[in-house]
PDB file of C-alpha atoms in Angstrom:
ATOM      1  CA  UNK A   1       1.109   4.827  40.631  1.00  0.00           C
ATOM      2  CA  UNK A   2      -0.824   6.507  37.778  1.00  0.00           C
ATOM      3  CA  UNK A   3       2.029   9.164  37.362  1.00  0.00           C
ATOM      4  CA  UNK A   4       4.726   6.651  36.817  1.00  0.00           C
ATOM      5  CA  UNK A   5       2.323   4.958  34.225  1.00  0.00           C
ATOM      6  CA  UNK A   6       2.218   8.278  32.414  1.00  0.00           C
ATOM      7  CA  UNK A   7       5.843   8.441  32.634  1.00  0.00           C
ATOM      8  CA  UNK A   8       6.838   4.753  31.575  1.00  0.00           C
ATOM      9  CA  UNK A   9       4.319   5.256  28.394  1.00  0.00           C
ATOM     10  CA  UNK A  10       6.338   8.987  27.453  1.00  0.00           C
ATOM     11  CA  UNK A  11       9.506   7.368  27.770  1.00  0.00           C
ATOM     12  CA  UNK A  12       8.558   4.474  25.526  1.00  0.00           C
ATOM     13  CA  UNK A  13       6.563   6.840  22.822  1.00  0.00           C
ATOM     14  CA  UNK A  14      10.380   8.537  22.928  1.00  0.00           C
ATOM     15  CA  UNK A  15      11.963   5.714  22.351  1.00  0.00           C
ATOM     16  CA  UNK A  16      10.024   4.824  18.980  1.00  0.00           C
ATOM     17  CA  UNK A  17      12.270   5.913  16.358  1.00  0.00           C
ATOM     18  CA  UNK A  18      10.891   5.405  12.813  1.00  0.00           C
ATOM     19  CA  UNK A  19      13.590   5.965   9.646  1.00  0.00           C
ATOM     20  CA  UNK A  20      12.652   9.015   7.896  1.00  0.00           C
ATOM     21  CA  UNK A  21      13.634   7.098   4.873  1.00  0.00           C
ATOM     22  CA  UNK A  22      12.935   3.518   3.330  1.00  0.00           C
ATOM     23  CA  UNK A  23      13.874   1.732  -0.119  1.00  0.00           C
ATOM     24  CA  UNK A  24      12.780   3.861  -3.255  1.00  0.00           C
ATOM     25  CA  UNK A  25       9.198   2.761  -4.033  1.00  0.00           C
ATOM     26  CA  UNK A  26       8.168   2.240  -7.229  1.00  0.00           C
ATOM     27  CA  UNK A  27       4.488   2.361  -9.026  1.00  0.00           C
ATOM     28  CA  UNK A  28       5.145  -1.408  -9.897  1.00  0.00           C
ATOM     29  CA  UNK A  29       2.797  -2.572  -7.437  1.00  0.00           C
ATOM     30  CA  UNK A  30       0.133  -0.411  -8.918  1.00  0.00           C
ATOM     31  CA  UNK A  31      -2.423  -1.585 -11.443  1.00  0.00           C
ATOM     32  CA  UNK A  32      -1.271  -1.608 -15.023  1.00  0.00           C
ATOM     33  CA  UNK A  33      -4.333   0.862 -16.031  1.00  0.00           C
ATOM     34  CA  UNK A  34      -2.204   3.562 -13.615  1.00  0.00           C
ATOM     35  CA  UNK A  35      -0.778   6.055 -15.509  1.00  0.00           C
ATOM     36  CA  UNK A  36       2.016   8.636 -14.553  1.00  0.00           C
ATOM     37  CA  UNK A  37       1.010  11.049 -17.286  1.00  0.00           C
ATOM     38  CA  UNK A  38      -2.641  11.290 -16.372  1.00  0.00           C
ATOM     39  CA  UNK A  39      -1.305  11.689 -12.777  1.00  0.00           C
ATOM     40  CA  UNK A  40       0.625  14.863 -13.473  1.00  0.00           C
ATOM     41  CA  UNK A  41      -2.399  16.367 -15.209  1.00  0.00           C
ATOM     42  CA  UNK A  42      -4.793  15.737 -12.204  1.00  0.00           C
ATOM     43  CA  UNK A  43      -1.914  16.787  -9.809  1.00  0.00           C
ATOM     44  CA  UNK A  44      -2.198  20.464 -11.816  1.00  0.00           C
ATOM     45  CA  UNK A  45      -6.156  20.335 -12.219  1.00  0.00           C
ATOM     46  CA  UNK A  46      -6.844  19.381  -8.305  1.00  0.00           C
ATOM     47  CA  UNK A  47      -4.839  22.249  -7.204  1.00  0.00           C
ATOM     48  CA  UNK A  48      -2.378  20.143  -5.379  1.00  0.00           C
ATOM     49  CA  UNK A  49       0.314  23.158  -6.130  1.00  0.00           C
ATOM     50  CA  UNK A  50      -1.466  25.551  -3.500  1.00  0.00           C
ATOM     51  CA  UNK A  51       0.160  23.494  -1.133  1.00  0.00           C
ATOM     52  CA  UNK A  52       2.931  20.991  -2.828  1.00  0.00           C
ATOM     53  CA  UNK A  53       5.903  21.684  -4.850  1.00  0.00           C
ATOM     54  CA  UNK A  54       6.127  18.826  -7.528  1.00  0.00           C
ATOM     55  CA  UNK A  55       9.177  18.374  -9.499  1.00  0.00           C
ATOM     56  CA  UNK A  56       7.956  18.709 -12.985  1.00  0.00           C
ATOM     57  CA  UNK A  57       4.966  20.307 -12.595  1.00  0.00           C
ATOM     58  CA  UNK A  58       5.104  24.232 -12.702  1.00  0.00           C
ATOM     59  CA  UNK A  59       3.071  26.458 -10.236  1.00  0.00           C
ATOM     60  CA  UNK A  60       3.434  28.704  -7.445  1.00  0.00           C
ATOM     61  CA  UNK A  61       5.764  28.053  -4.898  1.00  0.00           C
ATOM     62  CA  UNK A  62       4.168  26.914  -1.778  1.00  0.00           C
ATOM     63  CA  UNK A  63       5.440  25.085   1.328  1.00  0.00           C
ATOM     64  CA  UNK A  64       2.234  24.327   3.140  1.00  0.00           C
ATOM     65  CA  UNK A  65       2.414  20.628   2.269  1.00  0.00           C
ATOM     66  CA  UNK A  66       5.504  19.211   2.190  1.00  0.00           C
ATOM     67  CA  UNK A  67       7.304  19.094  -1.376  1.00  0.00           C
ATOM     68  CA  UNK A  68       6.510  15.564  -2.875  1.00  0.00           C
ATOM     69  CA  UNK A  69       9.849  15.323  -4.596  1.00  0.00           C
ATOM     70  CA  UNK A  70      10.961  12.139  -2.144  1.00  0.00           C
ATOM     71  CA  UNK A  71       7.750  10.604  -1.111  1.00  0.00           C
ATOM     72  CA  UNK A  72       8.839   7.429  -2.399  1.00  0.00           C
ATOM     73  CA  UNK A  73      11.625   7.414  -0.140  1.00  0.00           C
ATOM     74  CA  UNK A  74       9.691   8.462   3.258  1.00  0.00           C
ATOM     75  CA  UNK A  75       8.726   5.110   5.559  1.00  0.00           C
ATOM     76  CA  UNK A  76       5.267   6.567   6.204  1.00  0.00           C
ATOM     77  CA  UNK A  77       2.994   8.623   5.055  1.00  0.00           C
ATOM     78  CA  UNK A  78       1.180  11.728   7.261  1.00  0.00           C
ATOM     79  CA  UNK A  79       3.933  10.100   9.817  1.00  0.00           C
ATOM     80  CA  UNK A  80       0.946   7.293  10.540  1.00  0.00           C
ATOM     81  CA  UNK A  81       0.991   5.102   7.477  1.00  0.00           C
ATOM     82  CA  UNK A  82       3.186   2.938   6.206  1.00  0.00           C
ATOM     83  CA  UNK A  83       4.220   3.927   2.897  1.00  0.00           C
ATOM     84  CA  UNK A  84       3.146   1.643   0.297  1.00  0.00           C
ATOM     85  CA  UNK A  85       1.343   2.107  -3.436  1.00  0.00           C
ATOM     86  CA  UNK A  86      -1.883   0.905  -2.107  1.00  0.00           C
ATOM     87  CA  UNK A  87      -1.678   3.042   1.658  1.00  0.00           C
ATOM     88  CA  UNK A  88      -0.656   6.440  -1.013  1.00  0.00           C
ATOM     89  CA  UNK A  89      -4.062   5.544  -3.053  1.00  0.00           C
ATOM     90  CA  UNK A  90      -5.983   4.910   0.251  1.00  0.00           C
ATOM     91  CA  UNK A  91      -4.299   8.846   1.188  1.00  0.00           C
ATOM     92  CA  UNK A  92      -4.940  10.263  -1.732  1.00  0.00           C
ATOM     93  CA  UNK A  93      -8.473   8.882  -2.001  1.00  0.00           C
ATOM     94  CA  UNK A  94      -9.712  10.611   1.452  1.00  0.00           C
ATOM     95  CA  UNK A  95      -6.907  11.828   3.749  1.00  0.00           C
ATOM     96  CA  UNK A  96      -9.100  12.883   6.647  1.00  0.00           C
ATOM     97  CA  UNK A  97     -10.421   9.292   6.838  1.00  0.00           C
ATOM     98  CA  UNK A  98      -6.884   8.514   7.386  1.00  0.00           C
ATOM     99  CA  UNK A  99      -5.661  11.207   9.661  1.00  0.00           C
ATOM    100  CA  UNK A 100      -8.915  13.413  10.931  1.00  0.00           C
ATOM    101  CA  UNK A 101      -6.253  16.179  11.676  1.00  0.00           C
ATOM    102  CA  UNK A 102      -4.871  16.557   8.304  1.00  0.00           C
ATOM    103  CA  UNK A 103      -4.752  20.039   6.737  1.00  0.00           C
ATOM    104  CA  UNK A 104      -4.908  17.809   3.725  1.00  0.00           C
ATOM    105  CA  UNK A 105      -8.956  17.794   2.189  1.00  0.00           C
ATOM    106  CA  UNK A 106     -10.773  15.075   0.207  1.00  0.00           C
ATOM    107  CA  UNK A 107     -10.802  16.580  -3.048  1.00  0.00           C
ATOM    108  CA  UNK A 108     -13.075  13.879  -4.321  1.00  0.00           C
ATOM    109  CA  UNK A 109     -10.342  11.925  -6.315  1.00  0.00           C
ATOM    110  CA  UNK A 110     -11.628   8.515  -7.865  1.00  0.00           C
ATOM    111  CA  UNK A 111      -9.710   5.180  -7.234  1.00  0.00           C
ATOM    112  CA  UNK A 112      -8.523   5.709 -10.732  1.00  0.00           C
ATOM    113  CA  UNK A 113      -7.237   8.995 -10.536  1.00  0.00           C
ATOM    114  CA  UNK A 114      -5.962   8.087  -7.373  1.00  0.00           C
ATOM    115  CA  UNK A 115      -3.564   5.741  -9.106  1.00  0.00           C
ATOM    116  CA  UNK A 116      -2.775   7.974 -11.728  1.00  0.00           C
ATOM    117  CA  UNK A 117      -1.241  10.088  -9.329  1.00  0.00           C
ATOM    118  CA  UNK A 118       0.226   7.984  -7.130  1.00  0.00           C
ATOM    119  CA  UNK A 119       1.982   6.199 -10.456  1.00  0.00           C
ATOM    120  CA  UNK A 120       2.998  10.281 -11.123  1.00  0.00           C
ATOM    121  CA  UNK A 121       4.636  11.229  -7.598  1.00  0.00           C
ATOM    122  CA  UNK A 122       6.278   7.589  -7.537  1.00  0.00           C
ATOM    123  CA  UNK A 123       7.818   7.839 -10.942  1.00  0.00           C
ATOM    124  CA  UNK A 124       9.728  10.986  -9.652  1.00  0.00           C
ATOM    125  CA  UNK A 125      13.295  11.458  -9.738  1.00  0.00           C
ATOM    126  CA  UNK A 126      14.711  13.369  -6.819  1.00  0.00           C
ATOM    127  CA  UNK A 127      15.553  17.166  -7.168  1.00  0.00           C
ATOM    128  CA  UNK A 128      14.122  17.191 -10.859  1.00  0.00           C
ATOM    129  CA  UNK A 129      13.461  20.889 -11.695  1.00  0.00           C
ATOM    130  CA  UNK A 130       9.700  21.754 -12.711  1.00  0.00           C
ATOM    131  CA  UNK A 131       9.437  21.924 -16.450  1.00  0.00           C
TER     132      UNK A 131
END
């Protein structure tokens, strides 16, 4: 009895298919303090390049994150999140509150900076080269 329980709840986790992609978001929802300049600044000051490529944003090529260059096309964030403006700032506020098994650390980003960034990586247009 408990083994077919285990199986009926693997075949239904396989069976929950989530699109990899969803409508471009935009920072419109953010507040109108947010600002996408700022947010490429702190992107380059917090060291997010050790692990992200950003389009726009020159540093050393990494690819332990995953390149930010379509996050606001992905349906969830750290697969677990639905990807809005608010659930990014949430992320980018304190990721292991979020997802304790993120490889992703708190770097101690304020609300405010939090939107700055999050107006920065949803302002980008795919495949721009860094600058």
């Amino acid at each position: 009895m408990l083994l077919g329980a285990a199986a009926l709840s693997l075949l239904a986790a396989c069976g929950d298919e989530r699109p990899p992609l969803a409508q471009n978001l935009s920072a419109d929802a953010l507040p109108s303090t947010a600002n996408a300049a700022r947010g490429r600044q702190l992107v380059s000051n917090h060291g997010c390049l050790a692990c992200h490529s950003v389009p726009t944003v020159r540093g050393p090529a990494s690819a332990v994150g995953p390149p930010l260059d379509n996050l606001g096309r992905q349906a969830y964030l750290t697969g677990l999140l639905p990807n809005t403006p608010a659930n990014l700032v949430r992320w980018l506020m304190d990721p292991p509150a979020i997802n304790p098994r993120t490889a992703m650390p708190n770097v101690g980003l304020s609300q405010a900076e939090s939107q700055d960034i999050a107006a920065f990586l949803l302002s980008l247009p795919k495949g721009q080269e860094a600058q």
